Coordinates of C-alpha atoms in Angstrom, one line a residue:
M1 CA -73.1 -51.9 -22.9
S2 CA -69.3 -51.8 -23.4
L3 CA -67.3 -52.9 -20.5
A4 CA -66.0 -49.2 -20.1
E5 CA -69.5 -47.2 -20.3
E6 CA -70.5 -50.6 -17.5
Y7 CA -67.8 -49.2 -15.7
T8 CA -68.6 -45.6 -15.7
E9 CA -72.7 -46.0 -14.5
T10 CA -71.6 -47.6 -11.9
S11 CA -68.8 -44.6 -10.8
D12 CA -71.4 -42.9 -10.9
N13 CA -74.2 -44.1 -9.2
S14 CA -71.4 -45.0 -6.1
R15 CA -70.5 -41.5 -6.4
L16 CA -73.9 -40.7 -6.1
E17 CA -74.9 -43.0 -3.2
R18 CA -71.6 -41.3 -1.2
G19 CA -72.9 -38.3 -2.0
L20 CA -76.8 -38.4 -1.0
A21 CA -75.5 -40.7 2.1
Y22 CA -72.9 -37.1 3.2
V23 CA -76.1 -35.6 2.9
Q24 CA -77.8 -37.9 4.9
R25 CA -75.7 -37.9 7.5
N26 CA -75.2 -33.8 8.2
S27 CA -78.6 -33.2 7.8
R28 CA -78.9 -31.7 10.8
A29 CA -76.0 -29.5 10.1
Y30 CA -77.9 -28.1 6.9
L31 CA -80.7 -27.9 8.3
L32 CA -79.1 -25.3 11.1
I33 CA -77.1 -23.5 7.9
A34 CA -80.8 -22.8 6.3
P35 CA -81.9 -19.8 7.1
A36 CA -77.8 -18.4 7.0
A37 CA -77.9 -19.4 3.2
V38 CA -81.3 -18.3 2.6
F39 CA -80.7 -14.7 3.9
L40 CA -77.3 -14.4 1.7
L41 CA -78.1 -15.5 -1.4
A42 CA -81.1 -12.5 -0.5
V43 CA -78.8 -9.7 0.0
V44 CA -75.5 -10.8 -1.6
G45 CA -76.8 -13.0 -4.4
Y46 CA -79.6 -10.6 -5.5
P47 CA -78.0 -7.4 -5.9
I48 CA -75.3 -9.6 -7.8
I49 CA -77.7 -11.0 -10.3
E50 CA -79.4 -7.8 -10.8
T51 CA -76.4 -5.7 -10.9
F52 CA -75.6 -8.7 -13.9
R53 CA -78.8 -8.2 -15.4
L54 CA -79.0 -4.7 -16.0
S55 CA -75.7 -4.6 -17.4
L56 CA -77.5 -6.7 -20.8
Y57 CA -79.4 -3.6 -20.7
Q58 CA -78.9 0.4 -22.3
S59 CA -80.2 2.3 -19.1
P60 CA -80.8 5.8 -18.8
A61 CA -81.2 6.9 -14.9
D62 CA -83.3 9.3 -15.9
S63 CA -85.9 6.6 -17.5
N64 CA -87.9 3.0 -16.9
I65 CA -87.3 2.6 -20.7
E66 CA -84.8 -0.5 -21.1
T67 CA -84.0 -1.4 -24.0
F68 CA -82.0 -4.9 -24.5
V69 CA -78.5 -4.6 -26.3
G70 CA -76.9 -7.6 -24.8
L71 CA -72.8 -7.7 -24.1
Q72 CA -72.7 -4.4 -25.9
H73 CA -71.1 -2.7 -22.8
Y74 CA -68.8 -5.2 -22.5
V75 CA -67.6 -5.5 -26.0
E76 CA -67.0 -1.4 -25.7
I77 CA -65.2 -1.6 -22.9
F78 CA -62.8 -4.2 -23.7
N79 CA -62.0 -2.4 -26.7
S80 CA -61.7 1.3 -24.9
D81 CA -58.5 2.8 -24.1
I82 CA -60.3 4.1 -20.7
F83 CA -60.5 0.3 -19.6
Y84 CA -57.0 -0.3 -19.5
R85 CA -55.9 2.7 -18.1
L86 CA -58.0 2.0 -15.2
L87 CA -57.2 -1.3 -14.3
W88 CA -53.3 0.4 -14.1
Q89 CA -54.7 3.0 -12.5
T90 CA -56.5 0.6 -9.2
G91 CA -54.1 -2.1 -9.6
R92 CA -51.3 0.9 -8.7
W93 CA -53.5 2.1 -6.0
V94 CA -54.2 -1.6 -4.3
V95 CA -50.1 -3.3 -4.6
A96 CA -49.2 0.5 -3.3
G97 CA -51.7 0.9 -0.5
V98 CA -52.0 -3.0 0.5
A99 CA -48.1 -4.1 0.6
G100 CA -47.7 0.3 2.6
K101 CA -50.5 -0.9 5.0
T102 CA -49.2 -4.4 5.6
L103 CA -45.7 -3.5 6.3
L104 CA -46.2 -0.7 8.7
G105 CA -48.8 -3.0 9.9
L106 CA -46.5 -5.5 10.9
L107 CA -43.7 -3.0 12.2
I108 CA -46.0 -1.7 14.6
A109 CA -47.1 -4.9 15.8
V110 CA -43.7 -6.0 16.0
H111 CA -42.7 -3.0 18.5
L112 CA -46.2 -3.1 20.6
K113 CA -45.9 -6.4 21.3
G114 CA -42.6 -5.7 23.0
D115 CA -42.0 -5.0 26.8
I116 CA -42.2 -1.0 26.1
R117 CA -43.5 1.9 28.8
G118 CA -47.1 2.9 28.0
R119 CA -47.7 -0.1 25.7
K120 CA -51.6 -0.3 26.8
F121 CA -51.7 3.3 25.7
F122 CA -49.8 3.2 22.9
R123 CA -52.1 0.4 21.2
T124 CA -55.7 1.9 22.0
A125 CA -53.8 5.4 20.0
F126 CA -53.1 3.1 17.4
L127 CA -57.1 2.7 16.7
I128 CA -57.8 6.0 16.4
P129 CA -57.2 6.5 12.8
W130 CA -59.3 3.7 12.3
G131 CA -62.3 5.0 14.4
I132 CA -62.2 8.5 12.1
P133 CA -64.4 8.4 9.3
Y134 CA -62.8 8.2 5.7
A135 CA -64.4 11.2 4.5
I136 CA -62.9 13.3 7.8
S137 CA -59.7 11.8 7.5
A138 CA -58.8 12.7 3.7
V139 CA -60.2 15.9 4.4
V140 CA -57.1 16.2 6.8
F141 CA -55.2 14.9 4.5
R142 CA -56.3 17.2 1.8
W143 CA -55.5 19.7 3.9
I144 CA -51.8 18.7 4.8
E145 CA -51.0 18.5 1.7
H146 CA -52.2 22.3 0.6
P147 CA -49.6 24.4 -1.7
Q148 CA -49.8 26.9 0.4
F149 CA -51.6 26.8 3.9
G150 CA -50.6 22.8 4.7
Y151 CA -48.0 21.5 6.4
L152 CA -46.2 19.6 4.5
N153 CA -44.5 22.0 2.5
A154 CA -44.5 24.0 5.6
I155 CA -42.0 21.0 6.4
L156 CA -40.1 20.8 3.3
L157 CA -39.4 24.3 2.9
K158 CA -38.3 24.4 6.3
L159 CA -35.5 21.7 5.9
G160 CA -34.6 22.9 2.2
I161 CA -36.0 20.7 0.5
I162 CA -37.8 22.0 -1.6
E163 CA -37.7 26.1 -2.6
Q164 CA -42.0 26.3 -3.4
G165 CA -44.6 24.7 -2.3
I166 CA -46.0 21.7 -4.5
G167 CA -49.5 20.7 -5.1
I168 CA -49.2 17.4 -5.2
L169 CA -52.9 16.7 -5.4
G170 CA -52.8 19.3 -8.4
N171 CA -50.6 17.5 -10.2
P172 CA -51.0 14.2 -12.8
S173 CA -48.2 12.6 -11.6
L174 CA -48.2 13.1 -7.9
A175 CA -51.3 12.8 -6.4
W176 CA -52.3 9.7 -6.8
L177 CA -49.4 9.3 -4.3
G178 CA -50.7 11.8 -2.0
V179 CA -53.5 9.7 -2.0
V180 CA -51.9 6.7 -1.0
V181 CA -50.7 8.3 1.6
A182 CA -54.0 9.0 3.2
D183 CA -55.4 5.8 2.3
I184 CA -52.0 3.6 4.3
W185 CA -52.6 5.9 7.0
I186 CA -56.5 5.3 7.6
G187 CA -56.5 1.4 7.1
T188 CA -52.1 0.8 9.2
P189 CA -54.3 0.2 12.2
F190 CA -56.7 -2.5 11.3
M191 CA -53.8 -4.3 10.1
A192 CA -50.9 -3.7 13.3
I193 CA -54.4 -4.9 15.2
I194 CA -54.4 -7.9 13.4
F195 CA -51.2 -8.7 13.3
L196 CA -50.8 -8.3 17.3
A197 CA -53.1 -10.7 18.0
G198 CA -51.5 -13.4 15.7
L199 CA -48.4 -12.5 17.5
Q200 CA -49.4 -13.0 20.6
S201 CA -50.9 -16.6 19.9
I202 CA -47.6 -17.2 18.8
P203 CA -45.8 -19.9 21.6
Q204 CA -43.1 -17.7 23.2
E205 CA -41.6 -21.3 24.1
L206 CA -40.3 -20.8 20.4
Y207 CA -38.7 -17.8 21.0
E208 CA -36.5 -19.3 24.2
A209 CA -35.7 -22.5 23.0
A210 CA -34.4 -20.5 19.7
A211 CA -32.6 -18.4 22.3
I212 CA -30.7 -20.8 23.4
D213 CA -30.3 -22.2 20.4
G214 CA -27.9 -18.9 19.4
A215 CA -31.0 -17.7 16.0
E216 CA -30.5 -13.7 16.4
K217 CA -33.7 -11.5 16.5
W218 CA -33.6 -11.3 12.7
H219 CA -33.6 -15.2 12.6
Q220 CA -36.0 -15.1 15.0
F221 CA -38.4 -13.1 13.0
R222 CA -37.6 -15.8 9.7
Y223 CA -38.1 -18.3 10.8
I224 CA -40.8 -18.4 13.8
T225 CA -42.3 -14.8 13.8
L226 CA -43.6 -14.6 9.5
P227 CA -44.2 -18.8 9.4
Q228 CA -46.7 -18.4 12.2
L229 CA -48.3 -15.4 11.3
K230 CA -49.1 -16.9 7.9
S231 CA -52.9 -17.5 7.7
V232 CA -53.2 -14.1 9.4
V233 CA -51.2 -12.6 6.9
L234 CA -53.6 -14.0 4.0
I235 CA -56.7 -13.3 6.1
A236 CA -55.4 -10.0 6.7
T237 CA -53.8 -8.7 2.5
L238 CA -57.1 -10.3 1.0
L239 CA -59.7 -8.6 3.7
S240 CA -56.8 -5.3 3.2
T241 CA -57.7 -5.6 -0.8
I242 CA -60.5 -6.3 -1.0
W243 CA -61.3 -3.0 1.2
T244 CA -58.8 -0.8 -1.4
F245 CA -60.1 -1.9 -4.2
V246 CA -63.7 -1.2 -4.1
S247 CA -62.2 2.2 -1.6
F248 CA -64.4 5.3 -3.4
D249 CA -64.4 7.7 -0.3
V250 CA -60.5 8.7 -0.1
I251 CA -60.5 9.0 -3.4
W252 CA -63.5 11.2 -4.0
T253 CA -62.9 13.7 -1.2
M254 CA -59.1 14.2 -2.1
T255 CA -59.4 14.8 -5.8
G256 CA -62.7 13.6 -7.1
G257 CA -60.8 11.4 -9.0
G258 CA -58.6 14.1 -11.3
P259 CA -57.0 15.8 -11.8
I260 CA -57.0 14.9 -15.5
S261 CA -58.8 11.3 -14.3
S262 CA -55.2 10.3 -13.1
T263 CA -56.8 9.1 -9.7
A264 CA -59.6 7.6 -11.1
T265 CA -59.9 3.9 -10.4
L266 CA -62.9 1.3 -11.2
V267 CA -65.0 2.1 -8.3
I268 CA -64.8 6.2 -9.4
H269 CA -65.6 5.7 -12.4
I270 CA -68.3 3.2 -12.4
Y271 CA -69.5 5.9 -10.3
Q272 CA -68.8 8.8 -12.9
V273 CA -70.8 6.3 -15.3
G274 CA -73.7 5.1 -14.2
L275 CA -75.2 7.7 -12.4
Q276 CA -73.6 11.2 -12.7
N277 CA -73.5 10.7 -16.9
G278 CA -76.6 8.2 -15.8
N279 CA -75.9 5.4 -18.3
L280 CA -76.6 2.6 -15.6
G281 CA -75.9 -0.4 -18.2
R282 CA -72.7 0.8 -18.6
G283 CA -71.9 1.1 -14.9
A284 CA -72.9 -2.1 -14.2
A285 CA -71.1 -3.8 -16.8
Y286 CA -68.0 -2.4 -15.4
S287 CA -68.9 -2.9 -11.9
V288 CA -69.5 -6.8 -12.8
I289 CA -66.3 -6.9 -13.8
G290 CA -64.9 -5.5 -11.3
F291 CA -66.2 -8.2 -9.4
L292 CA -65.3 -10.8 -11.7
F293 CA -62.1 -9.6 -10.8
L294 CA -62.1 -9.9 -7.2
F295 CA -63.6 -13.2 -7.5
V296 CA -60.6 -14.5 -9.2
F297 CA -58.3 -13.0 -7.5
A298 CA -59.3 -15.0 -4.2
I299 CA -59.7 -18.2 -5.5
I300 CA -55.9 -17.8 -6.9
Y301 CA -54.9 -16.5 -3.6
L302 CA -56.7 -18.9 -1.5
R303 CA -55.5 -22.0 -4.0
I304 CA -52.0 -20.6 -3.6
Y305 CA -52.8 -20.8 0.4
T306 CA -53.5 -23.8 1.0
R307 CA -51.9 -25.8 -2.5
G308 CA -49.2 -27.0 0.9
G309 CA -52.8 -28.8 2.6
D310 CA -53.1 -25.7 4.9
E311 CA -56.9 -24.8 6.1
L312 CA -58.3 -21.8 6.9

């Protein structure tokens, strides 16, 4: 045995011994989390594995017969133009929705933290959109944006901005924007509450010291508030991205993915392919691809955040 092989074997054995010693030292902690780990594997791991298995078969929804097709669904998806159009529409929907909710939520949280009259009332009132079922909110916004009876067109006509009602949800170029506005209205309260909790955890002494040094409000916000809110913003935007990506109720209730599939996202297409058209295998393949997108995104997002040594 050469010196290099002997060194490698010794190093591997040492690493194994250290690992076993670590597990032995923390055996009680592993025993305590074991039930939760088993539960997670059952309710999270099994559906993921089953979805991946289903994606390898030609599985009509109205039949128990399954035909193994391997990666055929994936090859056909990656070779289709529909998939890349769905990626663009899903990315546009997620970026616009999360950015709108984050900016509005932060703006509302900063103002709610201030000493304003009726602060408790406003804090409660801003939670109302979050408490209403998504489908109900979507129906309300569908009427607000109605070309003949909607409040939005009535206001624009009253102000003289438009000369006749605009069918926002019937226009392939504007429909996605009309849906995003509804999603931002629904999701902003959650972001505002999360940011408000983060703002209240920032020590007031930092602002007092900055004020004594002559720092203006904008500089206090930039050099104190934003850095202190970094971890809160990370978690809130990560959760919001995942929820917006998998959001189904708002789009389906307002447009059903139309007109001409202009508001269809990956999730809407999965429902149409897998359940409406009865192709469970193809729908499962789309689901696996969507899951992998979110999984890789979460890893990259957390890696970028923890690069500076921060911990969640």
